[in-house]
Coordinates of C-alpha atoms in Angstrom, one line a residue:
M1286 CA -20.1 -32.1 -9.1
K1287 CA -18.3 -34.7 -10.9
S1288 CA -14.9 -35.8 -9.7
I1289 CA -13.3 -35.1 -13.0
N1290 CA -14.4 -31.4 -12.8
I1291 CA -13.1 -31.3 -9.1
K1292 CA -9.7 -32.5 -10.5
K1293 CA -9.6 -29.9 -13.2
L1294 CA -10.5 -27.0 -10.8
Y1295 CA -7.9 -28.3 -8.4
A1296 CA -5.6 -28.2 -11.3
I1297 CA -6.4 -24.6 -11.9
H1298 CA -6.4 -23.7 -8.3
S1299 CA -2.9 -25.1 -7.8
W1300 CA -1.3 -23.8 -11.1
V1301 CA -2.8 -20.3 -10.4
G1302 CA -1.0 -20.4 -6.8
I1303 CA 2.3 -21.7 -8.1
I1304 CA 2.5 -19.1 -10.8
T1305 CA 1.2 -16.1 -9.0
G1306 CA 1.6 -17.0 -5.2
I1307 CA 4.9 -15.3 -4.7
L1308 CA 3.7 -12.0 -6.3
L1309 CA 0.4 -12.2 -4.4
F1310 CA 2.3 -12.4 -1.2
V1311 CA 4.5 -9.5 -2.0
V1312 CA 1.7 -7.3 -3.2
A1313 CA -0.7 -8.4 -0.1
F1314 CA 2.0 -7.9 2.5
T1315 CA 3.3 -4.5 1.3
G1316 CA -0.4 -3.7 1.1
A1317 CA -1.0 -4.5 4.7
V1318 CA 2.0 -2.2 5.5
A1319 CA 0.7 0.5 3.1
V1320 CA -2.6 0.8 5.0
F1321 CA -0.7 2.9 7.6
A1322 CA 1.7 4.5 5.0
R1323 CA -0.3 7.9 5.0
P1324 CA -0.4 9.4 7.3
E1325 CA 1.0 7.5 10.2
L1326 CA 4.2 6.3 8.5
K1327 CA 4.7 9.6 6.8
I1328 CA 4.6 11.4 10.0
W1329 CA 7.2 9.2 11.6
A1330 CA 9.4 9.3 8.7
S1331 CA 9.3 13.1 8.5
P1332 CA 11.0 15.1 11.5
E1333 CA 9.1 18.3 10.1
I1334 CA 5.7 17.2 10.9
R1335 CA 6.0 14.9 13.9
T1336 CA 4.8 17.6 15.9
P1337 CA 1.1 18.2 15.0
A1338 CA 0.7 21.6 13.1
Q1339 CA -2.5 23.4 13.6
V1340 CA -2.6 25.3 10.0
D1341 CA -3.9 29.0 10.4
P1342 CA -6.3 29.6 7.5
I1343 CA -5.4 33.4 7.8
Q1344 CA -1.7 32.7 7.4
V1345 CA -2.5 30.5 4.3
E1346 CA -4.5 33.0 2.6
R1347 CA -1.8 35.7 3.3
L1348 CA 0.7 33.4 1.7
V1349 CA -1.4 32.6 -1.3
H1350 CA -2.0 36.4 -1.9
E1351 CA 1.6 37.1 -1.3
Y1352 CA 3.2 34.8 -3.5
A1353 CA 0.5 35.1 -6.3
A1354 CA 2.0 38.6 -7.1
M1355 CA 5.2 36.8 -7.9
V1356 CA 4.1 34.4 -10.4
P1357 CA 3.4 35.1 -13.9
D1358 CA -0.5 36.0 -14.7
N1359 CA -1.1 32.7 -16.7
H1360 CA -0.3 30.5 -13.7
F1361 CA -3.6 31.0 -12.1
D1362 CA -5.3 28.2 -14.1
A1363 CA -5.5 26.5 -10.5
I1364 CA -3.9 27.0 -7.3
T1365 CA -3.5 23.9 -5.1
I1366 CA -2.9 24.1 -1.3
A1367 CA -1.3 20.7 0.0
M1368 CA -1.5 20.0 3.7
P1369 CA 1.6 18.6 5.5
G1370 CA 1.8 15.0 6.2
M1371 CA -1.4 14.0 4.3
R1372 CA -0.1 12.7 1.1
S1373 CA 3.5 13.1 -0.2
A1374 CA 4.0 16.7 1.4
T1375 CA 6.2 17.1 4.3
A1376 CA 5.6 20.8 4.5
L1377 CA 2.7 23.2 3.5
E1378 CA 2.9 23.4 -0.2
I1379 CA 1.1 26.0 -2.5
R1380 CA 1.3 25.4 -6.2
Y1381 CA 0.5 27.9 -8.9
E1382 CA -0.4 25.9 -12.2
Y1383 CA -0.4 26.6 -15.8
H1384 CA -2.2 24.0 -17.8
G1385 CA -0.7 24.7 -21.5
H1386 CA -3.6 25.7 -23.3
D1387 CA -2.0 28.9 -24.6
H1388 CA 1.1 27.3 -26.3
E1389 CA 1.8 30.7 -28.3
N1390 CA 2.2 32.7 -25.1
G1391 CA 2.9 30.4 -22.2
G1392 CA 4.4 27.2 -23.7
P1393 CA 3.6 23.7 -22.2
D1394 CA 2.1 23.1 -18.7
S1395 CA 4.1 24.3 -15.9
V1396 CA 3.9 24.7 -12.1
I1397 CA 5.4 26.9 -9.5
Q1398 CA 5.6 25.5 -6.2
Y1399 CA 6.3 27.0 -2.7
Q1400 CA 7.1 25.1 0.3
F1401 CA 6.6 26.6 3.8
D1402 CA 7.3 25.5 7.4
P1403 CA 3.8 24.4 8.8
H1404 CA 4.7 26.0 12.1
S1405 CA 6.4 29.2 11.4
Y1406 CA 5.2 29.6 7.7
E1407 CA 8.8 30.6 6.7
L1408 CA 9.7 29.9 3.0
L1409 CA 11.6 26.4 2.9
G1410 CA 12.0 26.2 -0.9
E1411 CA 10.8 26.8 -4.5
K1412 CA 10.4 24.6 -7.5
Q1413 CA 9.3 25.3 -11.2
G1414 CA 8.8 23.0 -14.0
D1415 CA 6.4 20.9 -15.8
F1416 CA 4.0 18.6 -13.9
E1417 CA 6.0 15.3 -14.5
T1418 CA 9.5 17.0 -13.5
L1419 CA 8.1 18.6 -10.4
F1420 CA 6.8 15.4 -9.2
D1421 CA 9.7 13.1 -10.3
D1422 CA 11.8 15.5 -8.1
Y1423 CA 10.0 14.7 -4.9
Q1424 CA 12.1 13.4 -2.0
Y1425 CA 10.5 9.9 -1.5
D1426 CA 10.5 8.5 2.1
M1427 CA 10.0 4.8 3.0
A1428 CA 6.2 5.6 3.5
D1429 CA 5.9 7.0 -0.1
F1430 CA 8.1 3.9 -1.4
I1431 CA 5.9 1.3 0.4
A1432 CA 2.5 2.8 -0.8
N1433 CA 3.8 3.1 -4.5
F1434 CA 5.4 -0.3 -4.5
H1435 CA 2.1 -1.7 -3.6
A1436 CA 0.3 0.2 -6.4
D1437 CA 2.5 -1.0 -9.2
L1438 CA 5.7 -2.4 -8.0
H1439 CA 7.7 0.6 -9.2
L1440 CA 7.2 -0.5 -12.7
G1441 CA 5.0 2.5 -13.4
R1442 CA 2.1 2.6 -16.0
P1443 CA 0.8 0.6 -17.6
V1444 CA 3.1 -2.4 -16.7
G1445 CA 2.9 -2.2 -12.9
L1446 CA -0.8 -1.4 -12.8
L1447 CA -1.5 -4.2 -15.1
I1448 CA 0.3 -6.7 -13.1
T1449 CA -1.3 -5.6 -9.8
G1450 CA -4.6 -5.5 -11.4
L1451 CA -4.3 -8.9 -12.8
L1452 CA -3.0 -10.3 -9.4
G1453 CA -6.3 -9.1 -8.1
L1454 CA -8.2 -11.2 -10.7
T1455 CA -6.2 -14.2 -9.9
L1456 CA -6.7 -13.9 -6.0
L1457 CA -10.5 -14.0 -7.0
A1458 CA -10.1 -17.2 -9.2
S1459 CA -8.2 -18.8 -6.2
L1460 CA -10.9 -18.0 -3.9
V1461 CA -13.7 -19.4 -6.1
T1462 CA -12.0 -22.7 -7.1
G1463 CA -10.6 -23.1 -3.4
V1464 CA -14.2 -23.2 -2.1
I1465 CA -15.5 -25.4 -4.8
I1466 CA -12.6 -28.1 -4.6
H1467 CA -12.8 -28.1 -0.7
R1468 CA -16.3 -29.4 -0.5
K1469 CA -16.1 -30.4 3.1
I1470 CA -14.5 -27.0 4.0
L1471 CA -17.5 -25.9 6.0
R1472 CA -17.2 -28.7 8.5
Q1473 CA -13.6 -27.6 9.1
L1474 CA -14.4 -24.1 10.1
F1475 CA -13.5 -24.6 13.7
T1476 CA -10.7 -27.0 13.0
F1477 CA -7.3 -25.4 13.7
R1478 CA -4.4 -27.5 15.2
P1479 CA -1.6 -25.0 15.6
F1480 CA 0.5 -27.3 18.0
K1481 CA 0.2 -30.6 16.2
G1482 CA 3.0 -30.0 13.7
F1483 CA 3.9 -27.5 11.0
S1484 CA 2.0 -29.5 8.2
L1485 CA -1.4 -29.5 10.0
L1486 CA -0.9 -25.8 10.8
M1487 CA -0.4 -25.0 7.3
N1488 CA -3.4 -27.3 6.3
D1489 CA -5.7 -25.8 8.9
G1490 CA -4.7 -22.2 8.6
H1491 CA -5.0 -22.2 4.7
K1492 CA -8.4 -23.4 5.1
V1493 CA -9.4 -21.1 8.1
M1494 CA -8.0 -18.0 6.5
G1495 CA -9.6 -18.8 3.2
V1496 CA -13.1 -19.2 4.6
W1497 CA -13.4 -16.9 7.6
G1498 CA -11.5 -14.3 5.5
M1499 CA -13.4 -14.8 2.2
L1500 CA -15.4 -11.4 2.1
F1501 CA -12.3 -9.7 2.9
H1502 CA -10.0 -11.4 0.3
G1503 CA -12.7 -11.2 -2.3
L1504 CA -13.1 -7.4 -1.6
I1505 CA -9.4 -6.8 -1.8
G1506 CA -9.2 -8.9 -5.0
F1507 CA -12.0 -6.9 -6.6
T1508 CA -11.0 -3.4 -5.5
G1509 CA -7.5 -4.3 -6.4
A1510 CA -8.3 -5.5 -9.8
F1511 CA -10.4 -2.4 -10.5
L1512 CA -7.9 0.1 -9.2
G1513 CA -5.0 -1.7 -11.1
L1514 CA -6.8 -2.1 -14.6
A1515 CA -9.1 1.0 -14.4
L1516 CA -6.5 3.7 -15.8
V1517 CA -4.8 1.0 -18.0
I1518 CA -7.9 -0.7 -19.6
L1519 CA -11.4 0.5 -18.4
V1520 CA -11.0 4.2 -19.0
P1521 CA -9.2 4.0 -22.3
A1522 CA -11.8 1.5 -23.5
A1523 CA -14.6 3.9 -22.3
A1524 CA -12.9 6.8 -24.0
Y1525 CA -12.4 5.0 -27.2
V1526 CA -16.2 3.7 -27.5
S1527 CA -18.1 6.6 -26.3
Y1528 CA -15.7 9.8 -26.6
Q1529 CA -13.8 8.9 -29.7
G1530 CA -10.6 8.2 -27.7
D1531 CA -10.7 11.7 -25.9
M1532 CA -9.9 10.6 -22.6
E1533 CA -9.9 14.2 -21.2
A1534 CA -13.4 14.9 -22.2
L1535 CA -14.5 11.5 -20.5
I1536 CA -12.7 12.6 -17.3
E1537 CA -14.2 16.1 -17.4
D1538 CA -17.8 14.5 -17.7
F1539 CA -17.4 12.2 -14.7
T1540 CA -15.5 14.3 -12.3
S1541 CA -17.4 16.4 -9.8
T1542 CA -15.1 19.3 -9.9
P1543 CA -15.8 21.3 -13.1
D1544 CA -14.0 24.4 -14.0
P1545 CA -16.1 27.6 -13.2
V1546 CA -17.4 29.9 -16.2
I1547 CA -14.9 32.8 -15.8
A1548 CA -16.8 36.1 -15.6
H1549 CA -13.8 38.3 -16.3
I1550 CA -14.7 40.6 -13.3
E1551 CA -11.8 41.0 -11.0
Q1552 CA -12.7 40.2 -7.2
P1553 CA -10.7 39.0 -4.5
T1554 CA -10.8 35.4 -3.6
Q1555 CA -11.7 34.5 -0.1
I1556 CA -9.6 31.6 1.2
A1557 CA -9.4 31.8 5.1
K1558 CA -13.1 31.3 5.5
P1559 CA -13.7 28.2 3.0
L1560 CA -10.4 26.7 4.7
Q1561 CA -11.7 27.3 8.3
H1562 CA -15.1 25.7 7.6
A1563 CA -13.3 22.8 6.0
L1564 CA -10.9 22.2 8.9
S1565 CA -13.9 22.1 11.3
Y1566 CA -16.4 20.4 9.0
H1567 CA -16.4 17.1 11.2
P1568 CA -13.9 16.2 14.2
D1569 CA -12.9 13.1 12.3
S1570 CA -12.3 14.7 9.0
K1571 CA -8.9 15.8 7.8
L1572 CA -8.2 18.3 5.2
R1573 CA -5.9 16.9 2.5
T1574 CA -6.0 19.6 -0.3
A1575 CA -7.9 22.7 -1.2
R1576 CA -7.9 23.7 -5.2
I1577 CA -8.7 27.3 -6.1
L1578 CA -10.0 27.5 -9.8
G1579 CA -10.5 30.8 -11.0
Y1580 CA -8.4 32.8 -8.8
G1581 CA -9.1 36.7 -8.8
D1582 CA -12.3 36.1 -10.6
A1583 CA -15.9 36.8 -9.6
N1584 CA -16.8 33.2 -10.2
A1585 CA -14.0 31.8 -8.5
V1586 CA -14.7 28.1 -6.8
I1587 CA -12.7 26.5 -4.1
Y1588 CA -12.8 22.6 -3.6
S1589 CA -11.6 21.3 -0.4
N1590 CA -10.7 17.5 -0.3
L1591 CA -11.5 15.8 3.0
I1592 CA -10.9 12.3 4.1
G1593 CA -12.2 10.5 7.3
G1594 CA -15.4 11.6 9.0
P1595 CA -18.8 9.8 9.0
Q1596 CA -18.5 9.0 5.3
M1597 CA -16.6 6.1 3.9
H1598 CA -15.4 7.9 0.7
T1599 CA -13.4 11.1 0.0
L1600 CA -15.7 14.3 0.6
I1601 CA -15.3 17.3 -1.4
L1602 CA -16.5 20.6 -0.3
E1603 CA -17.5 23.5 -2.6
H1604 CA -17.3 27.1 -1.6
Q1605 CA -17.7 30.2 -3.7
G1606 CA -14.5 32.1 -4.1
A1607 CA -15.9 35.6 -3.9
S1608 CA -17.9 35.3 -0.8
G1609 CA -16.3 32.3 0.8
E1610 CA -19.8 30.8 1.3
F1611 CA -20.4 27.0 1.5
V1612 CA -22.2 25.7 -1.5
Q1613 CA -22.4 21.6 -1.2
A1614 CA -20.6 18.7 -0.3
F1615 CA -20.2 15.6 -2.6
G1616 CA -18.1 12.4 -3.5
N1617 CA -15.7 12.1 -6.5
Y1618 CA -18.2 10.4 -8.6
S1619 CA -21.6 12.2 -7.6
K1620 CA -22.3 13.0 -11.3
I1621 CA -22.9 9.3 -11.6
E1622 CA -26.4 8.5 -10.8
G1623 CA -27.4 5.6 -8.9
V1624 CA -25.4 2.9 -6.9
S1625 CA -22.4 3.1 -9.5
G1626 CA -21.3 6.5 -8.3
I1627 CA -21.2 5.3 -4.6
V1628 CA -19.4 2.2 -5.4
L1629 CA -16.6 4.1 -7.3
D1630 CA -16.5 6.3 -4.5
I1631 CA -15.7 3.7 -1.7
M1632 CA -13.5 1.7 -4.0
F1633 CA -10.2 3.1 -2.9
P1634 CA -11.1 3.5 0.8
A1635 CA -12.6 -0.1 0.9
H1636 CA -9.1 -1.5 -0.5
F1637 CA -6.9 0.7 1.8
G1638 CA -9.3 0.8 5.0
N1639 CA -8.9 4.6 5.0
F1640 CA -12.1 5.1 6.8
G1641 CA -13.2 4.8 10.5
G1642 CA -9.9 5.6 12.0
V1643 CA -6.9 3.5 13.3
L1644 CA -9.0 0.7 14.5
V1645 CA -10.4 0.0 11.0
K1646 CA -6.7 0.3 9.7
A1647 CA -5.4 -2.1 12.3
I1648 CA -8.1 -4.7 11.2
W1649 CA -7.1 -4.0 7.7
T1650 CA -3.6 -4.8 8.3
L1651 CA -4.3 -8.0 10.1
L1652 CA -6.7 -9.1 7.5
G1653 CA -4.3 -8.0 4.9
L1654 CA -1.6 -10.2 6.3
S1655 CA -4.0 -13.1 6.1
T1656 CA -4.5 -12.5 2.4
A1657 CA -0.7 -12.6 2.1
L1658 CA -0.3 -15.7 4.1
L1659 CA -3.3 -17.5 2.0
P1660 CA -1.1 -18.0 -1.1
L1661 CA 2.3 -18.8 0.9
S1662 CA 0.5 -21.4 2.9
G1663 CA -0.9 -22.8 -0.3
L1664 CA 2.7 -22.9 -1.9
M1665 CA 4.0 -24.7 1.3
L1666 CA 1.1 -27.2 1.1
W1667 CA 1.8 -27.9 -2.4
L1668 CA 5.5 -28.4 -1.6
E1669 CA 4.8 -30.6 1.4
R1670 CA 2.5 -32.9 -0.8
G1671 CA 5.0 -33.0 -3.5
L1672 CA 8.1 -34.0 -1.3
N1673 CA 5.9 -36.7 0.6
A1674 CA 4.4 -38.0 -2.5
S1675 CA 5.5 -41.7 -3.3
Q1676 CA 5.5 -40.8 -7.0
P1677 CA 6.1 -37.1 -7.2
K1678 CA 5.3 -35.2 -10.4
Y1679 CA 8.8 -33.4 -10.3
S1680 CA 12.3 -34.3 -9.0
L1681 CA 13.4 -33.7 -5.6
Q1682 CA 15.7 -31.1 -6.8
T1683 CA 12.8 -29.2 -8.6
Y1684 CA 10.8 -29.0 -5.2
Q1685 CA 13.9 -28.0 -3.1
R1686 CA 14.9 -25.3 -5.6
F1687 CA 11.2 -23.9 -5.7
N1688 CA 11.1 -24.1 -1.9
R1689 CA 14.2 -22.0 -1.6
L1690 CA 12.8 -19.5 -4.0
V1691 CA 9.6 -19.2 -2.0
I1692 CA 11.6 -18.9 1.2
G1693 CA 13.9 -16.1 -0.2
A1694 CA 11.4 -14.2 -2.2
C1695 CA 8.8 -14.0 0.7
G1696 CA 10.8 -13.9 3.5
G1697 CA 13.2 -11.5 1.6
V1698 CA 10.5 -8.9 1.0
V1699 CA 9.6 -9.0 4.7
L1700 CA 13.1 -8.2 5.8
A1701 CA 13.7 -5.7 3.2
T1702 CA 10.6 -3.9 4.3
A1703 CA 11.9 -4.2 8.0
Q1704 CA 15.2 -2.7 7.2
L1705 CA 13.6 0.6 5.7
F1706 CA 12.6 1.8 9.1
P1707 CA 16.1 2.0 10.8
L1708 CA 17.3 3.2 7.4
Q1709 CA 14.8 6.0 7.2
L1710 CA 15.8 7.1 10.6
V1711 CA 19.5 7.6 9.6
L1712 CA 18.5 9.3 6.2
S1713 CA 15.9 11.6 8.0
F1714 CA 18.1 12.8 10.8
T1715 CA 21.6 12.8 9.6
N1716 CA 20.9 14.8 6.4
L1717 CA 21.9 11.8 4.0
N1718 CA 19.1 12.1 1.7
L1719 CA 20.0 11.6 -2.0
A1720 CA 17.9 12.6 -5.1
N1721 CA 14.8 10.6 -5.1
N1722 CA 16.1 9.0 -2.1
Q1723 CA 18.3 6.3 -4.0
L1724 CA 19.1 4.7 -0.8
V1725 CA 15.8 3.6 0.0
F1726 CA 15.3 2.0 -3.3
G1727 CA 18.7 0.6 -3.6
S1728 CA 18.8 -0.9 -0.1
F1729 CA 15.3 -2.3 -0.5
F1730 CA 15.8 -4.2 -3.6
A1731 CA 19.5 -5.0 -2.9
S1732 CA 18.5 -6.7 0.5
W1733 CA 15.6 -8.5 -1.1
L1734 CA 17.9 -9.7 -4.0
L1735 CA 20.4 -10.9 -1.2
C1736 CA 17.8 -12.7 0.6
I1737 CA 16.8 -14.7 -2.5
M1738 CA 20.5 -15.5 -3.3
W1739 CA 21.0 -16.6 0.3
A1740 CA 18.0 -19.0 0.3
L1741 CA 18.9 -20.5 -3.0
V1742 CA 22.5 -21.1 -1.9
R1743 CA 21.9 -22.7 1.5
F1744 CA 20.8 -26.3 1.7
D1745 CA 19.1 -25.8 5.2
A1746 CA 15.7 -24.3 4.6
A1747 CA 14.7 -24.2 8.3
H1748 CA 18.0 -22.5 9.1
T1749 CA 17.5 -19.9 6.5
V1750 CA 13.8 -19.1 7.6
K1751 CA 15.1 -19.1 11.5
W1752 CA 17.8 -16.5 10.7
M1753 CA 15.7 -14.4 8.2
T1754 CA 13.1 -14.2 11.1
R1755 CA 15.9 -13.1 13.6
L1756 CA 17.3 -10.6 11.3
T1757 CA 13.9 -9.0 10.8
A1758 CA 13.0 -9.1 14.5
G1759 CA 16.4 -7.5 15.1
L1760 CA 15.8 -4.6 12.6
L1761 CA 12.4 -4.0 14.2
L1762 CA 13.8 -4.0 17.7
I1763 CA 16.6 -1.5 17.2
V1764 CA 14.0 1.1 15.7
M1765 CA 12.8 2.6 18.9
P1766 CA 16.2 3.0 20.7
L1767 CA 17.7 4.4 17.5
D1768 CA 14.8 6.8 17.3
V1769 CA 15.5 7.9 21.0
L1770 CA 19.1 8.2 20.2
L1771 CA 18.8 10.3 17.0
T1772 CA 15.5 12.4 17.9
G1773 CA 15.1 12.2 21.5
S1774 CA 11.6 11.1 21.0
H1775 CA 10.2 8.7 23.5
L1776 CA 7.4 7.9 25.9
L1777 CA 8.7 10.1 28.7
N1778 CA 8.6 13.5 26.6
V1779 CA 5.8 12.7 24.4
L1780 CA 3.4 15.1 26.0
S1781 CA 5.9 17.8 25.6
T1782 CA 6.8 17.0 21.9
G1783 CA 3.3 15.9 20.8
H1784 CA 5.2 13.1 19.0
Y1785 CA 2.2 10.6 19.5
V1786 CA 2.2 9.2 16.1
S1787 CA 5.9 8.4 16.1
V1788 CA 6.1 7.0 19.6
A1789 CA 3.3 4.7 18.9
V1790 CA 4.8 3.6 15.6
D1791 CA 8.0 2.8 17.6
W1792 CA 6.3 0.8 20.2
V1793 CA 4.3 -1.5 17.5
L1794 CA 7.4 -2.2 15.7
F1795 CA 9.2 -3.0 19.1
A1796 CA 6.1 -5.5 19.9
I1797 CA 6.4 -7.1 16.5
G1798 CA 10.1 -7.5 16.6
G1799 CA 9.6 -9.0 20.1
L1800 CA 6.9 -11.4 18.8
L1801 CA 9.2 -12.5 15.8
W1802 CA 12.2 -13.1 18.0
W1803 CA 10.2 -15.2 20.3
L1804 CA 8.7 -17.3 17.4
S1805 CA 12.4 -17.9 16.0
L1806 CA 13.5 -19.2 19.2
R1807 CA 10.6 -21.7 19.2
W1808 CA 11.0 -22.5 15.5
K1809 CA 11.3 -26.3 15.3
P1810 CA 9.7 -27.4 11.9
N1811 CA 8.8 -30.9 11.2
S1812 CA 7.7 -30.2 7.6
A1813 CA 9.5 -31.8 4.7
A1814 CA 9.6 -28.6 3.0
F1815 CA 12.1 -27.3 5.8
L1816 CA 14.4 -30.4 5.9
S1817 CA 17.8 -30.6 4.5
T1818 CA 18.3 -32.0 1.1
A1819 CA 19.8 -35.3 2.7
E1820 CA 16.8 -35.6 5.1
T1821 CA 14.2 -35.0 2.4
S1822 CA 15.8 -37.5 0.2
Q1823 CA 15.7 -40.0 2.9
L1824 CA 12.0 -39.2 3.5
A1825 CA 11.1 -39.7 -0.2
L1826 CA 13.0 -43.0 -0.3
S1827 CA 11.0 -44.2 2.9
A1828 CA 7.8 -43.2 1.3
Q1829 CA 8.6 -45.0 -2.0
L1830 CA 9.6 -48.1 0.2
T1831 CA 6.3 -47.8 2.2
S1832 CA 4.3 -47.4 -0.8
G1833 CA 5.8 -50.5 -2.6
R1834 CA 5.1 -52.5 0.6
V1835 CA 1.5 -51.5 0.7
V1836 CA 1.0 -52.4 -3.0
E1837 CA 2.8 -55.9 -2.3
E1838 CA 0.5 -56.6 0.6
K1839 CA -2.6 -55.6 -1.5
Q1840 CA -1.4 -58.1 -4.2
S1841 CA -1.0 -60.9 -1.9

C-alpha cells in the first residue's frame, strides 16, 4: 500500500481514538464490570437473596391463583412470574398485566404487581400503575446501575443507545485501520517489554492487546453496535420499509412467543408442573421468568425463559396451560430461518459472556478490560509522541490539558465504580435507600466529576494517577471488612449462611484492591505524559535543541 494511503489511515486511526477514546474506555470498562452484574453482583447487593432460595413451584401456583382472585378480570392478558436475583427482582414477583386494548372499559395499559419473600412466601409489597411508572419506581442498586450505564450511559433511548452503538462502530474502525497501518505488527506478536519503561510498556501493550485480542474486540464492537443501534435505527427502518411503520406487527411476526387463540372455555391453568420442568430442565440452566398467556382458558400457554445450560442463547420452553405438558424448546428468534435466527439469538450472550458459567464470565471480564485499555494506551502513545516531538502539532499546554482530562475521566470512572461497593453495603444494610437510589446515581457522577476536576487542577499527573489508584484500592480493600461488620457474612460461616456468591465477591474485590495498592507503591513513571509541566517544558526544549544540532550536523 502506498505511503500516502498509510498516512491517511494513520490520521483516521488517530482522530477516531482521540475523539472517542475516553468514551470507549468508559463503556468498555463498565462493560467488563457489567459481565458479573447479573446475577452475581445483584445477589451481593441484595440481602434478601444472598441465601439461595429454592423456589417451590406448588407455592408459586398457589400464590398465582390466590391473588388472581383479587385483581380485575381484564388483568389476565399476561401473568409474569419473575424469579429473585436473575434480573432486577430482589424478591419473587408476580405481575398481572392489562395491555390496554379495551380503552372504553379498561383504560390504558396497567400492571398489578405483588412481591413475595422467596423463602417464606409472605407478601412484601404491592404496586399498581402503567408499565412505565411501575418500572421507573424500581429501587435500583449498583448492579442495575452498572448494567444500565454500560448499555446507554443512563441517557435513555434513543440518545444513549445511539451513542453506545456508534462507539461499537468506531471500535471496529480503529481495529481495521490499526492493523493496516502497523504493517510489521505480526513480527511483534511476542514483543512485550513491561520493565523497560512506561513508554515501551504502552507501545508494546497497545499492539499486543490489539492483535491477540482482535477477534474479541471485533466481536464486542460488532455486537455492541448492533445492540445499540437495533432498537434505534434497524427495527424502525425495517418496520417503515416492510410494515408501513407498524413496529408492533414486525415484533409480533419475529418473536417466538405468539399469543394463543383464546377458546373461551374456562379451564384451570396448571403452573406447578411447567415450573418444575423448567427448573429441572438442565443442571446448568436457570429459570429467569415464566409468562402465562390466556390464564384460565383451555388454550392457555406458558413460556418459561431459561439462561445458561448447553446452548449459548436464551432458551424458551413452551408448555400447555391446561395440562402442563411440555410442547417444545426454542430460541427468541427461532421463527427466522437459516443462520440469521441463530446469530440474533447469540448476539446478547456473546456480548456479555452470559454462557458457559463463571469461567467464561471471568475470561470476558479480563478481555473486556483489555478492550478498555486499548483506546487508553493509544491515547497515552499519542500524548507521548506529541510531547516528545521536536515540532509538535499543538502547544505544550494543549497536550498537558488533554492528558489531565484523560487521567481524570478514565481514572475517575474506575474510582467512581469502586466507591459504589462500600456505598451499596451502607445503603442495603442501614435502610438508607432513597427513591430510585438517588445516592447511587449522585455518588457515582459526583465522584467522577470531582476526579476530573482534580486532574485538571493538579500539575503533577503522576501524583494524580498514584493517588487515584490508592483511593480506588482503599475503597475495594474496605469492602470485605465492612461486609463482615454489617452483615456477618464471611468465609468462616459461609457453609451455614449459604452466602457463597457474596463472600466470593468480597474476596475478589479484596484481591484487586491489594494488587492496585501494590502497583501504586511501585509507580515510577518515566513517560513524558506523566511529568510535571516544568519537566515537560524542559524535555520539549531539549528535544528541539537536539533536533537543531542534528540538522546542523547534516548540513555541515
